[in-house]
Amino acid sequence: MAARRKSIPSSRLCESSISKAGHIPHPVVSRMPQSSGHGDVRDGEGEVETLMGAVAPPSDSSSYISIPVAELEFSTYRSNGNPKPLAAGAPLSSNENTTPYFSIADHSNTSLGTDDGPPVLGVSPLSIAGKQDAPPASHRSRNLNRALLAVVVIALLLAVLIPIAVVLQSRHARNEEARRIFEIRAFKHRTAFHFQPDKNWMNDPNGPMYYQGYYHLFYQYNPEGAVWGNIIWGHAVSTDLVNWRHLEPALKGDQWYDIRGIWSGSATILPDGSPVVMYTGWSNASVQIQSMALPANKSDPLLRQWLKAPQNPVAEVPAGYNADQFRDPTTAWKGPDGVWRLLVGANAGESGTIGTALLYKSLDFQTWNFTQRLHSVTGTGMWECPDFYPVSLSGALLGAETSVYGPTVKHVLKISANDMKHDYYSVGTYVTGNDTFLPESVNLDAGIGLRYDYGKFYASKSFFDQFKSRRILFGWVNESNTEDANIHKGWASVMSIPRQVWLDNRTTTDLIQYPVEELTSLHGRNVSYENVTLEVGAFVKVDGISGNQLDIEVSFGMPNMSRAALQPPELLAEFGQLECAQRSSDGNTGIGPFGVYVLATDDFQELTAIYFQVLQSPGEGLKILVCSDQSRSSVAPNLDTAAFGSFVRVYDDDQFLTLRILVDHSIVETFVQGGRTVITSRVYPEHALDDAAHIFLFNNGTAPITATMTTIWNMNSIHITEFSRT
Ligand code: DQQ
């Protein structure tokens, strides 16, 4: 026979308990026959008492709470240990509502009733826990069943509630993340058409390649914050080198040989069309060691998953070299003997002052052996991120696949000089017979001559785009502000605009770099002006356009000067920056300074000047200096105020001096004379924002200049899709 239950709504229970303080109602008791078959508890008189449904709280109602329970039924016992029925309430009917309620009270000051009076309070928690006289086994088993039922019900509830809570929690986290990224993207110095991760720190570009319709860009990334550390390979893809989609990081440190970080490396497309990446692992013992990874699924054009090669590491530091200075494998190439080769950056000599590129060979692309140095230059320090590739001598803009060698090409050795934090390149001949590199000019050797960029640009990496038969270059552009500022804004560094790179066939010593043609897909509205005369001391505001996202092309008529006196271009590589640092766009020193102010307020409180200056020092010929000056870019304190610059090659038949300036909020990339010289600056205007950011043409020289053609486009923002698993 089932026990009859009485349910008392908690409101009533509490109400009566509280309103009748001092008068404690009797608990409701059901009386069950001895032979109920439910293992009832017997008292001394052969009767079983079961208190059901409710227990009155103590008169001190402040110390009790009400909780509903699924089922509750228990017996009361006198404190002397003899079960004795308490005063019974009205008989219960079996079809009454069975929703039970129970109140837990602090019973420490209460006692059970006696024959002479009602119980002061129903039950002590101790008696519920059975610490007093234990009930008989049959009752215990019924209680056990009910407890089990309660556990099952609770488990079912939890099984429903926990997933809901998890979903809500993760939705909340996603919303928070989206809000944070929205805030980061809204920040005034965030770029709009340069590649950046959603947040945090980024440095070197790694393993760029074209694969099955997608350009892949990997990069050094700290998922934990806006400073260098915890480095993994971030990954993004693009179909046009302009708009990007972030993917899940490609490589994380999880093996002894890379547990402290996945450092820079390169991709190689094997003859069967499949890609492989080589990278530097920073090992558990803090040494640098080279490893390999392959796509888990070559039919996935997004190459979302990478597997580390089981034979890793594949190249260790050779005897006599420093395992702390051994990193950044290049794309591999195949020599005439069919053997694979690649370079690893290192240094040698006392105090490591000899920068060097170590040559490794492999027959099968599985194991790699050190053979010799391909090239070294004394005094240049550690060489990071070497790059070694052919450039076509044919005069076309065409690039060459990395394994091409012979008379149709020259070779470029690029190194990132750790001591100087600049990317230097040298054009020369790759002598395949003995695997050496001979620079065209010893004055222009790697680390002492030409730079890709005379501003902020480092640890760059090129790749051959087999889709368009061109070579593309990406570089890391660091910030010009403080670490604290980066932490505050939640990100640090941008990637340069991808540049097409080819040999200047007029010198065969120099490269030309220019923004990839696809960038013009971002062109919006434009204005164009012809033949604007800039008298001495003129500042001409460009009407009809302003802002922080611009593509500016300006050509100036060649100043009146003796071309015969122009210095040989190959000697003009370095030392321009010293000149720019000593000068200013205000100086009045002959032909120039003349050029363009961008991100300029009307009162010139803030401006970034890009300008030419024709220089002639006694006993020397003419040189044409070009500067990009950060010193007046912002009224904010604690910024790098360097004025970057270099000399630019000008030929006898050049009709114009030209600038192409990409302005993108906090980055200004300038391509001079069609890309013979490139200078990148980082600037953080406080007032020169949006409609208050103007463009001026100016001439502070002593002779008039004509801006023969000025065309300025507003640049649209790129689509950069956040990472999602779908
Ligand atoms: N950055 C990587 C190194 C590389 C350096 C570490 C160059 O592999 O030498 O983040 O910026």
mmCIF file with all atom_site columns, N, CA and C in Angstrom, residues 11 76 97 134 181 243 276 366 384 419 432 461 513 619-620 622 636 656 664 688 713:
data_model
loop_
_atom_site.group_PDB
_atom_site.id
_atom_site.type_symbol
_atom_site.label_atom_id
_atom_site.label_alt_id
_atom_site.label_comp_id
_atom_site.label_asym_id
_atom_site.label_entity_id
_atom_site.label_seq_id
_atom_site.pdbx_PDB_ins_code
_atom_site.Cartn_x
_atom_site.Cartn_y
_atom_site.Cartn_z
_atom_site.occupancy
_atom_site.B_iso_or_equiv
_atom_site.pdbx_formal_charge
_atom_site.auth_seq_id
_atom_site.auth_comp_id
_atom_site.auth_asym_id
_atom_site.auth_atom_id
_atom_site.pdbx_PDB_model_num
ATOM 1  N N  . SER A 1 11  ? 3.819  28.316 0.752   1.00 0.00 ? 11  SER A N  1
ATOM 2  C CA . SER A 1 11  ? 3.375  29.613 1.229   1.00 0.00 ? 11  SER A CA 1
ATOM 3  C C  . SER A 1 11  ? 2.562  29.427 2.495   1.00 0.00 ? 11  SER A C  1
ATOM 4  N N  . THR A 1 76  ? 9.714  10.237 12.634  1.00 0.00 ? 76  THR A N  1
ATOM 5  C CA . THR A 1 76  ? 10.288 10.983 13.746  1.00 0.00 ? 76  THR A CA 1
ATOM 6  C C  . THR A 1 76  ? 10.521 10.031 14.905  1.00 0.00 ? 76  THR A C  1
ATOM 7  N N  . ASN A 1 97  ? -3.431 16.156 -3.656  1.00 0.00 ? 97  ASN A N  1
ATOM 8  C CA . ASN A 1 97  ? -2.248 16.642 -4.381  1.00 0.00 ? 97  ASN A CA 1
ATOM 9  C C  . ASN A 1 97  ? -0.994 16.188 -3.661  1.00 0.00 ? 97  ASN A C  1
ATOM 10 N N  . ALA A 1 134 ? 18.697 4.118  13.899  1.00 0.00 ? 134 ALA A N  1
ATOM 11 C CA . ALA A 1 134 ? 18.468 3.917  12.478  1.00 0.00 ? 134 ALA A CA 1
ATOM 12 C C  . ALA A 1 134 ? 17.130 3.265  12.229  1.00 0.00 ? 134 ALA A C  1
ATOM 13 N N  . ILE A 1 181 ? 36.241 42.681 -30.456 1.00 0.00 ? 181 ILE A N  1
ATOM 14 C CA . ILE A 1 181 ? 36.828 42.840 -31.788 1.00 0.00 ? 181 ILE A CA 1
ATOM 15 C C  . ILE A 1 181 ? 36.232 44.066 -32.473 1.00 0.00 ? 181 ILE A C  1
ATOM 16 N N  . ASN A 1 243 ? 41.392 40.999 -49.853 1.00 0.00 ? 243 ASN A N  1
ATOM 17 C CA . ASN A 1 243 ? 40.429 40.614 -48.813 1.00 0.00 ? 243 ASN A CA 1
ATOM 18 C C  . ASN A 1 243 ? 40.883 39.293 -48.203 1.00 0.00 ? 243 ASN A C  1
ATOM 19 N N  . VAL A 1 276 ? 54.612 21.966 -48.544 1.00 0.00 ? 276 VAL A N  1
ATOM 20 C CA . VAL A 1 276 ? 55.210 21.524 -47.288 1.00 0.00 ? 276 VAL A CA 1
ATOM 21 C C  . VAL A 1 276 ? 55.797 22.778 -46.642 1.00 0.00 ? 276 VAL A C  1
ATOM 22 N N  . GLN A 1 366 ? 63.117 14.725 -46.847 1.00 0.00 ? 366 GLN A N  1
ATOM 23 C CA . GLN A 1 366 ? 62.774 14.124 -45.553 1.00 0.00 ? 366 GLN A CA 1
ATOM 24 C C  . GLN A 1 366 ? 63.837 14.452 -44.515 1.00 0.00 ? 366 GLN A C  1
ATOM 25 N N  . GLU A 1 384 ? 68.551 36.866 -39.814 1.00 0.00 ? 384 GLU A N  1
ATOM 26 C CA . GLU A 1 384 ? 67.254 36.212 -39.625 1.00 0.00 ? 384 GLU A CA 1
ATOM 27 C C  . GLU A 1 384 ? 66.543 36.148 -40.983 1.00 0.00 ? 384 GLU A C  1
ATOM 28 N N  . ASP A 1 419 ? 70.753 42.928 -35.879 1.00 0.00 ? 419 ASP A N  1
ATOM 29 C CA . ASP A 1 419 ? 71.328 44.067 -35.148 1.00 0.00 ? 419 ASP A CA 1
ATOM 30 C C  . ASP A 1 419 ? 70.707 45.388 -35.601 1.00 0.00 ? 419 ASP A C  1
ATOM 31 N N  . THR A 1 432 ? 75.935 27.591 -59.197 1.00 0.00 ? 432 THR A N  1
ATOM 32 C CA . THR A 1 432 ? 75.397 26.297 -58.761 1.00 0.00 ? 432 THR A CA 1
ATOM 33 C C  . THR A 1 432 ? 76.509 25.255 -58.592 1.00 0.00 ? 432 THR A C  1
ATOM 34 N N  . LYS A 1 461 ? 59.152 38.123 -46.449 1.00 0.00 ? 461 LYS A N  1
ATOM 35 C CA . LYS A 1 461 ? 59.182 36.802 -47.099 1.00 0.00 ? 461 LYS A CA 1
ATOM 36 C C  . LYS A 1 461 ? 58.514 36.938 -48.454 1.00 0.00 ? 461 LYS A C  1
ATOM 37 N N  . GLN A 1 513 ? 59.726 47.384 -56.425 1.00 0.00 ? 513 GLN A N  1
ATOM 38 C CA . GLN A 1 513 ? 58.568 46.818 -55.699 1.00 0.00 ? 513 GLN A CA 1
ATOM 39 C C  . GLN A 1 513 ? 57.382 47.738 -55.914 1.00 0.00 ? 513 GLN A C  1
ATOM 40 N N  . GLY A 1 619 ? 82.197 68.580 -54.521 1.00 0.00 ? 619 GLY A N  1
ATOM 41 C CA . GLY A 1 619 ? 82.994 67.444 -54.998 1.00 0.00 ? 619 GLY A CA 1
ATOM 42 C C  . GLY A 1 619 ? 82.157 66.229 -55.352 1.00 0.00 ? 619 GLY A C  1
ATOM 43 N N  . GLU A 1 620 ? 80.879 66.275 -55.071 1.00 0.00 ? 620 GLU A N  1
ATOM 44 C CA . GLU A 1 620 ? 80.020 65.133 -55.401 1.00 0.00 ? 620 GLU A CA 1
ATOM 45 C C  . GLU A 1 620 ? 78.996 65.571 -56.440 1.00 0.00 ? 620 GLU A C  1
ATOM 46 N N  . LEU A 1 622 ? 74.973 65.147 -58.063 1.00 0.00 ? 622 LEU A N  1
ATOM 47 C CA . LEU A 1 622 ? 73.642 65.346 -57.483 1.00 0.00 ? 622 LEU A CA 1
ATOM 48 C C  . LEU A 1 622 ? 73.082 64.027 -56.964 1.00 0.00 ? 622 LEU A C  1
ATOM 49 N N  . ALA A 1 636 ? 50.519 63.480 -29.927 1.00 0.00 ? 636 ALA A N  1
ATOM 50 C CA . ALA A 1 636 ? 50.607 62.535 -28.799 1.00 0.00 ? 636 ALA A CA 1
ATOM 51 C C  . ALA A 1 636 ? 52.078 62.336 -28.406 1.00 0.00 ? 636 ALA A C  1
ATOM 52 N N  . PHE A 1 656 ? 59.809 62.667 -64.765 1.00 0.00 ? 656 PHE A N  1
ATOM 53 C CA . PHE A 1 656 ? 59.102 63.078 -63.547 1.00 0.00 ? 656 PHE A CA 1
ATOM 54 C C  . PHE A 1 656 ? 59.760 62.467 -62.321 1.00 0.00 ? 656 PHE A C  1
ATOM 55 N N  . ASP A 1 664 ? 46.810 54.624 -44.696 1.00 0.00 ? 664 ASP A N  1
ATOM 56 C CA . ASP A 1 664 ? 45.787 53.769 -44.068 1.00 0.00 ? 664 ASP A CA 1
ATOM 57 C C  . ASP A 1 664 ? 45.848 53.963 -42.551 1.00 0.00 ? 664 ASP A C  1
ATOM 58 N N  . ALA A 1 688 ? 44.250 64.786 -36.947 1.00 0.00 ? 688 ALA A N  1
ATOM 59 C CA . ALA A 1 688 ? 44.128 64.611 -38.406 1.00 0.00 ? 688 ALA A CA 1
ATOM 60 C C  . ALA A 1 688 ? 43.397 63.306 -38.684 1.00 0.00 ? 688 ALA A C  1
ATOM 61 N N  . TRP A 1 713 ? 42.615 58.766 -54.664 1.00 0.00 ? 713 TRP A N  1
ATOM 62 C CA . TRP A 1 713 ? 41.417 57.934 -54.486 1.00 0.00 ? 713 TRP A CA 1
ATOM 63 C C  . TRP A 1 713 ? 41.130 57.744 -52.998 1.00 0.00 ? 713 TRP A C  1
#
